[in-house]
Short mmCIF file of C-alpha atoms and ligand atoms in Angstrom, two decimals:
data_model
loop_
_atom_site.label_atom_id
_atom_site.label_comp_id
_atom_site.label_asym_id
_atom_site.label_seq_id
_atom_site.Cartn_x
_atom_site.Cartn_y
_atom_site.Cartn_z
CA MET A 1 0.95 16.35 18.47
CA ILE A 2 -0.20 19.87 17.71
CA ARG A 3 1.91 21.32 14.94
CA PHE A 4 0.31 24.54 13.87
CA GLN A 5 0.61 25.47 10.25
CA GLN A 6 2.62 28.51 9.42
CA LYS A 7 0.41 31.50 8.61
CA ILE A 8 0.82 32.70 5.03
CA ASP A 9 0.17 36.16 3.58
CA ARG A 10 -3.17 35.73 1.79
CA ASN A 11 -1.90 37.51 -1.31
CA ALA A 12 1.39 35.61 -1.46
CA PRO A 13 1.77 32.66 -3.86
CA CYS A 14 0.28 29.43 -2.52
CA TRP A 15 2.66 26.89 -0.94
CA CYS A 16 1.48 24.24 -3.41
CA GLY A 17 3.34 25.83 -6.32
CA SER A 18 0.21 26.48 -8.41
CA GLY A 19 1.25 30.11 -8.89
CA LYS A 20 -2.17 31.23 -7.62
CA LYS A 21 -2.58 33.56 -4.64
CA TYR A 22 -2.86 31.67 -1.37
CA LYS A 23 -6.36 33.10 -0.71
CA ASN A 24 -7.57 31.70 -4.05
CA CYS A 25 -5.85 28.35 -3.62
CA HIS A 26 -5.17 26.38 -0.41
CA GLU A 27 -6.30 28.86 2.25
CA GLU A 28 -9.68 27.21 2.80
CA PHE A 29 -8.04 23.78 2.69
CA ASP A 30 -5.53 24.78 5.39
CA GLU A 31 -8.29 26.17 7.57
CA LYS A 32 -10.21 22.92 7.36
CA ILE A 33 -7.10 20.98 8.39
CA ARG A 34 -6.48 23.39 11.25
CA LYS A 35 -9.97 22.76 12.59
CA PHE A 36 -9.24 19.03 12.83
CA GLU A 37 -5.83 19.72 14.34
CA LEU A 38 -7.40 21.86 17.06
CA GLU A 39 -9.78 19.01 17.82
CA GLY A 40 -6.72 16.89 18.55
CA HIS A 41 -6.52 14.85 15.36
CA VAL A 42 -3.32 13.87 13.60
CA VAL A 43 -3.18 15.86 10.37
CA PRO A 44 -0.96 15.52 7.30
CA ASP A 45 2.11 17.59 6.76
CA ARG A 46 2.20 19.62 3.53
CA SER A 47 5.10 17.50 2.28
CA ILE A 48 2.77 14.53 1.68
CA ILE A 49 0.08 16.49 -0.20
CA LYS A 50 0.76 15.83 -3.87
CA THR A 51 0.48 18.46 -6.60
CA PRO A 52 -1.36 17.66 -9.87
CA ALA A 53 2.01 17.19 -11.64
CA GLN A 54 3.24 14.79 -8.96
CA ILE A 55 -0.03 12.85 -9.11
CA GLN A 56 0.45 12.42 -12.86
CA GLY A 57 3.99 11.18 -12.22
CA ILE A 58 2.68 8.57 -9.78
CA ARG A 59 -0.05 7.50 -12.24
CA ASP A 60 2.60 6.98 -14.94
CA SER A 61 4.71 4.90 -12.56
CA ALA A 62 1.63 2.84 -11.65
CA VAL A 63 1.01 2.01 -15.32
CA ILE A 64 4.22 -0.04 -15.18
CA ASN A 65 3.39 -1.61 -11.82
CA ILE A 66 -0.03 -2.74 -13.08
CA ALA A 67 1.42 -4.06 -16.36
CA VAL A 68 4.00 -6.11 -14.46
CA LEU A 69 1.35 -7.74 -12.26
CA ASP A 70 -0.83 -8.40 -15.34
CA GLU A 71 2.16 -10.08 -16.98
CA ILE A 72 2.74 -12.25 -13.89
CA GLY A 73 -0.95 -13.21 -14.03
CA GLU A 74 -0.49 -14.50 -17.56
CA LYS A 75 2.75 -16.38 -16.93
CA ILE A 76 2.55 -17.76 -13.38
CA HIS A 77 2.19 -21.55 -13.23
CA GLU A 78 2.87 -24.67 -11.22
CA GLY A 79 6.51 -25.75 -11.45
CA MET A 80 7.80 -22.20 -11.94
CA SER A 81 10.45 -20.85 -9.55
CA THR A 82 9.98 -17.56 -7.75
CA GLN A 83 13.27 -16.48 -9.39
CA GLU A 84 11.47 -16.69 -12.74
CA ILE A 85 8.82 -14.30 -11.34
CA ASP A 86 11.64 -11.97 -10.29
CA ASP A 87 13.12 -12.11 -13.81
CA ILE A 88 9.76 -11.16 -15.37
CA VAL A 89 9.35 -8.27 -12.93
CA TYR A 90 12.86 -6.95 -13.59
CA ASN A 91 12.69 -7.31 -17.36
CA THR A 92 9.18 -5.90 -17.81
CA THR A 93 9.84 -2.95 -15.50
CA VAL A 94 13.11 -2.01 -17.18
CA LYS A 95 11.68 -2.48 -20.70
CA MET A 96 8.96 0.04 -19.80
CA GLY A 97 11.54 2.55 -18.53
CA GLY A 98 11.13 1.96 -14.81
CA ILE A 99 13.27 0.67 -11.95
CA PRO A 100 12.05 -2.04 -9.53
CA ALA A 101 11.81 -0.15 -6.22
CA ASP A 102 12.49 -3.27 -4.15
CA LEU A 103 15.90 -3.93 -5.71
CA HIS A 104 18.60 -3.01 -3.15
CA TYR A 105 15.95 -1.29 -0.97
CA GLU A 106 17.53 -1.50 2.50
CA GLY A 107 19.63 -4.34 1.15
CA PHE A 108 16.76 -6.39 -0.30
CA PRO A 109 18.49 -8.55 -2.95
CA LYS A 110 15.72 -9.00 -5.55
CA SER A 111 13.24 -6.97 -7.62
CA VAL A 112 9.99 -8.21 -6.06
CA CYS A 113 8.62 -9.97 -2.98
CA THR A 114 7.07 -13.42 -3.49
CA SER A 115 5.35 -14.81 -0.40
CA ILE A 116 3.79 -18.27 -0.42
CA ASN A 117 1.17 -19.81 1.95
CA ASP A 118 2.29 -19.25 5.59
CA GLN A 119 4.79 -16.66 4.40
CA VAL A 120 3.11 -13.35 5.21
CA CYS A 121 5.32 -10.96 3.21
CA HIS A 122 8.86 -10.00 2.11
CA GLY A 123 9.63 -13.41 0.60
CA ILE A 124 12.89 -13.34 -1.35
CA PRO A 125 12.61 -14.95 -4.81
CA SER A 126 14.86 -17.95 -5.38
CA ASP A 127 15.47 -20.57 -8.06
CA LYS A 128 15.06 -23.13 -5.28
CA ILE A 129 11.48 -22.13 -4.46
CA ILE A 130 9.11 -23.87 -6.88
CA LEU A 131 5.38 -23.13 -7.06
CA LYS A 132 3.26 -26.19 -6.29
CA ASP A 133 -0.33 -27.16 -6.96
CA GLY A 134 -2.55 -25.61 -4.26
CA ASP A 135 -0.17 -22.77 -3.31
CA ILE A 136 -1.39 -19.23 -2.75
CA VAL A 137 1.24 -16.66 -3.72
CA ASN A 138 1.48 -12.96 -3.11
CA VAL A 139 3.55 -11.00 -5.62
CA ASP A 140 4.29 -7.53 -4.24
CA CYS A 141 5.64 -5.18 -6.88
CA SER A 142 6.89 -1.60 -6.62
CA THR A 143 8.16 0.69 -9.36
CA ILE A 144 10.13 3.92 -9.65
CA LEU A 145 9.55 6.03 -12.77
CA ASN A 146 11.13 9.49 -13.01
CA GLY A 147 11.45 9.48 -9.22
CA PHE A 148 7.78 8.61 -8.61
CA PHE A 149 6.84 5.46 -6.70
CA SER A 150 4.00 3.02 -7.18
CA ASP A 151 3.25 -0.07 -5.09
CA SER A 152 0.65 -2.84 -5.37
CA SER A 153 0.37 -6.58 -4.90
CA ARG A 154 -1.93 -9.41 -5.89
CA MET A 155 -2.60 -13.00 -4.88
CA TYR A 156 -2.25 -15.79 -7.44
CA CYS A 157 -3.76 -19.24 -6.93
CA ILE A 158 -1.68 -22.12 -8.33
CA GLY A 159 -3.66 -25.05 -9.71
CA ASN A 160 -6.29 -26.49 -7.37
CA VAL A 161 -6.41 -24.33 -4.26
CA SER A 162 -8.64 -25.70 -1.48
CA PRO A 163 -11.97 -23.87 -1.00
CA GLU A 164 -10.86 -22.92 2.52
CA TRP A 165 -7.70 -21.21 1.26
CA LYS A 166 -9.50 -19.68 -1.73
CA LYS A 167 -11.93 -18.08 0.70
CA LEU A 168 -9.03 -16.49 2.60
CA VAL A 169 -7.75 -15.01 -0.66
CA ASP A 170 -11.22 -13.71 -1.61
CA VAL A 171 -12.06 -12.26 1.80
CA THR A 172 -8.70 -10.48 1.90
CA LYS A 173 -9.58 -8.85 -1.43
CA GLU A 174 -12.95 -7.84 0.05
CA CYS A 175 -11.09 -6.27 2.99
CA VAL A 176 -9.18 -4.04 0.54
CA ASP A 177 -12.43 -3.12 -1.27
CA ILE A 178 -14.05 -2.20 2.05
CA GLY A 179 -10.99 -0.14 2.97
CA LEU A 180 -11.27 1.65 -0.36
CA GLU A 181 -14.95 2.49 0.21
CA ASN A 182 -13.80 4.24 3.38
CA VAL A 183 -11.25 6.47 1.65
CA LYS A 184 -12.98 9.85 1.65
CA PRO A 185 -11.52 13.30 2.30
CA TRP A 186 -12.03 14.83 5.75
CA THR A 187 -12.47 11.43 7.43
CA LEU A 188 -9.96 9.47 9.52
CA LEU A 189 -7.66 6.62 8.55
CA GLY A 190 -8.54 4.83 11.79
CA ASP A 191 -12.12 4.37 10.57
CA MET A 192 -10.83 2.90 7.31
CA GLY A 193 -8.47 0.49 9.08
CA ASN A 194 -11.15 -0.52 11.53
CA ALA A 195 -13.55 -1.41 8.69
CA VAL A 196 -10.86 -3.65 7.18
CA ASN A 197 -10.24 -5.38 10.49
CA ARG A 198 -13.96 -5.93 11.17
CA HIS A 199 -14.45 -7.70 7.86
CA ALA A 200 -11.51 -10.02 8.54
CA ILE A 201 -12.74 -10.80 12.05
CA GLU A 202 -16.33 -11.42 10.87
CA ASN A 203 -14.89 -14.15 8.66
CA GLY A 204 -12.92 -15.72 11.50
CA TYR A 205 -9.56 -14.35 10.42
CA SER A 206 -7.03 -11.99 12.00
CA VAL A 207 -5.05 -9.04 10.65
CA VAL A 208 -1.30 -8.67 11.17
CA ARG A 209 -0.68 -5.86 13.64
CA GLU A 210 3.02 -5.07 13.29
CA ILE A 211 3.17 -4.38 9.54
CA GLY A 212 0.84 -2.00 7.76
CA GLY A 213 0.56 0.26 4.76
CA HIS A 214 2.21 3.57 4.10
CA GLY A 215 2.13 6.80 2.21
CA CYS A 216 3.68 6.28 -1.21
CA GLY A 217 4.49 8.43 -4.21
CA LEU A 218 7.40 10.81 -3.72
CA GLU A 219 9.16 8.20 -1.58
CA PHE A 220 8.68 4.44 -1.38
CA HIS A 221 7.55 4.63 2.24
CA GLU A 222 6.35 7.98 3.51
CA ASP A 223 3.84 9.17 6.12
CA PRO A 224 1.29 8.12 7.17
CA TYR A 225 1.73 4.63 8.59
CA VAL A 226 -1.55 2.87 7.74
CA SER A 227 -2.82 0.36 10.28
CA TYR A 228 -5.60 -2.16 9.57
CA VAL A 229 -6.24 -2.88 13.24
CA SER A 230 -6.95 0.73 14.16
CA ALA A 231 -9.73 2.12 16.34
CA PRO A 232 -12.50 4.32 14.92
CA GLY A 233 -11.91 8.03 15.44
CA THR A 234 -8.12 7.67 15.47
CA GLU A 235 -5.17 8.03 13.08
CA MET A 236 -4.43 10.65 10.43
CA LEU A 237 -7.02 12.80 8.71
CA MET A 238 -7.36 12.03 4.99
CA VAL A 239 -7.23 15.09 2.75
CA PRO A 240 -7.21 15.46 -1.06
CA GLY A 241 -3.74 14.90 -2.52
CA MET A 242 -2.64 12.20 -0.06
CA ALA A 243 -1.58 8.87 -1.58
CA PHE A 244 -1.12 5.68 0.42
CA THR A 245 -1.47 1.92 0.25
CA ILE A 246 -4.21 -0.38 1.53
CA GLU A 247 -2.45 -3.70 2.05
CA PRO A 248 -3.79 -5.77 4.95
CA MET A 249 -2.12 -9.10 5.68
CA VAL A 250 -4.92 -11.42 6.70
CA ASN A 251 -4.14 -14.65 8.57
CA MET A 252 -6.39 -17.71 8.69
CA GLY A 253 -5.23 -18.39 12.25
CA THR A 254 -3.80 -16.02 14.82
CA ALA A 255 -2.22 -12.66 14.00
CA ASP A 256 1.18 -13.65 15.43
CA ILE A 257 4.15 -13.56 13.08
CA TYR A 258 7.91 -14.09 13.18
CA GLN A 259 10.83 -13.11 10.98
CA ASP A 260 13.15 -15.57 9.26
CA GLU A 261 16.45 -15.13 11.10
CA LYS A 262 18.48 -16.65 8.28
CA ASP A 263 17.55 -14.31 5.43
CA GLY A 264 16.49 -11.39 7.66
CA TRP A 265 13.42 -10.64 5.49
CA GLY A 266 10.76 -13.34 5.26
CA ILE A 267 7.81 -12.93 7.65
CA TYR A 268 5.79 -16.05 8.55
CA THR A 269 2.68 -16.85 10.56
CA GLN A 270 3.57 -18.21 13.99
CA ASP A 271 0.98 -20.99 13.76
CA GLY A 272 1.95 -22.07 10.22
CA LYS A 273 -1.52 -21.30 8.85
CA PRO A 274 -1.79 -19.41 5.56
CA SER A 275 -1.84 -15.64 5.14
CA ALA A 276 -3.06 -13.57 2.21
CA GLN A 277 -2.47 -9.99 1.11
CA TRP A 278 -3.68 -7.72 -1.66
CA GLU A 279 -2.36 -4.20 -2.01
CA ILE A 280 -3.64 -1.13 -3.81
CA GLN A 281 -2.27 2.39 -3.89
CA VAL A 282 -4.95 5.04 -3.58
CA LEU A 283 -5.19 8.81 -3.94
CA VAL A 284 -7.58 10.84 -1.80
CA THR A 285 -9.53 13.20 -4.09
CA GLU A 286 -11.97 16.09 -3.49
CA THR A 287 -14.92 13.75 -3.89
CA GLY A 288 -13.56 10.39 -2.69
CA HIS A 289 -10.63 8.48 -4.10
CA GLU A 290 -8.82 7.30 -7.20
CA VAL A 291 -7.08 3.93 -7.40
CA LEU A 292 -3.53 4.54 -8.62
CA ALA A 293 -2.06 1.00 -8.58
CA TYR A 294 -3.72 -2.38 -8.10
N1 LIG B 1 6.38 -3.66 -1.38
C1 LIG B 1 6.44 -3.71 0.06
C2 LIG B 1 5.36 -2.80 0.58
O1 LIG B 1 4.26 -3.00 0.24
C3 LIG B 1 7.80 -3.33 0.55
C4 LIG B 1 8.82 -4.30 0.22
S1 LIG B 1 10.34 -3.74 0.72
C5 LIG B 1 11.38 -4.97 0.24
O2 LIG B 1 5.56 -1.87 1.30
F1 LIG B 1 12.56 -4.51 0.50
F2 LIG B 1 11.09 -6.07 0.92
F3 LIG B 1 11.25 -5.22 -1.03
CO1 LIG B 2 3.37 -1.26 0.27
#
């Protein structure tokens, strides 16, 4: 889609709200984007380029998100219910002045997603789901603070996890790190996603195709959609001020998934083999990237 940017009077105030003249602010930036757009690349809309004040708001929100996941790391144990995880997330978030972004999001009934073993994502916490020795658990936490959104998730290993499953957890983390190394301004998201996918495949795993990452900061889910099975040279151009998540779901077996029809949320691997996911929220900067939430 070619969507030419509106031309701005060079002496008028910049669209970013800095108060500076356009010619001394984002003019060069816009011209660079336009060059990519003319080459046929998907480029970001101005609405997803964050201002310095917005970036600070997202950082402050992420402080809560990180603290909540740290707290889970200290308290998670065999025999605990996923409802107890939900209680910790709710209480810690609210105590720090935030709101759990998951709560009531599109009808989601709890404050966090807890996804165990063959559950890929969007697990609903319950007092009936008890963590067992050998489980691998993803806790996916999202926070709203002063209208700014943060989003990250971690894997937790309960008791004695088999070496085979531990490797899945570790390689999935490596996939995120490799994705992060590929977050650089004026390069394409498709190259980043492809690097993630290659690392999973090299280890004999597969990456879920239907669910990916997303822009995040001013909204919970904003553009771009971030695929981790993308082709090099495709997808949106990364420019400074964009914030999005890297959150591949890596399956030990095939990439096929299905949704729990009863609760309408839980996603599972079709073959019943385990799946792991780590999620970070990253900002594209002038020189590379900054991790906002992890
Ligand atoms: N935190 C998830 C993500 O990474 C979204 C969960 S939405 C919910 O995008 F409704 F399931 F909580
Ligand atoms: Co996310």
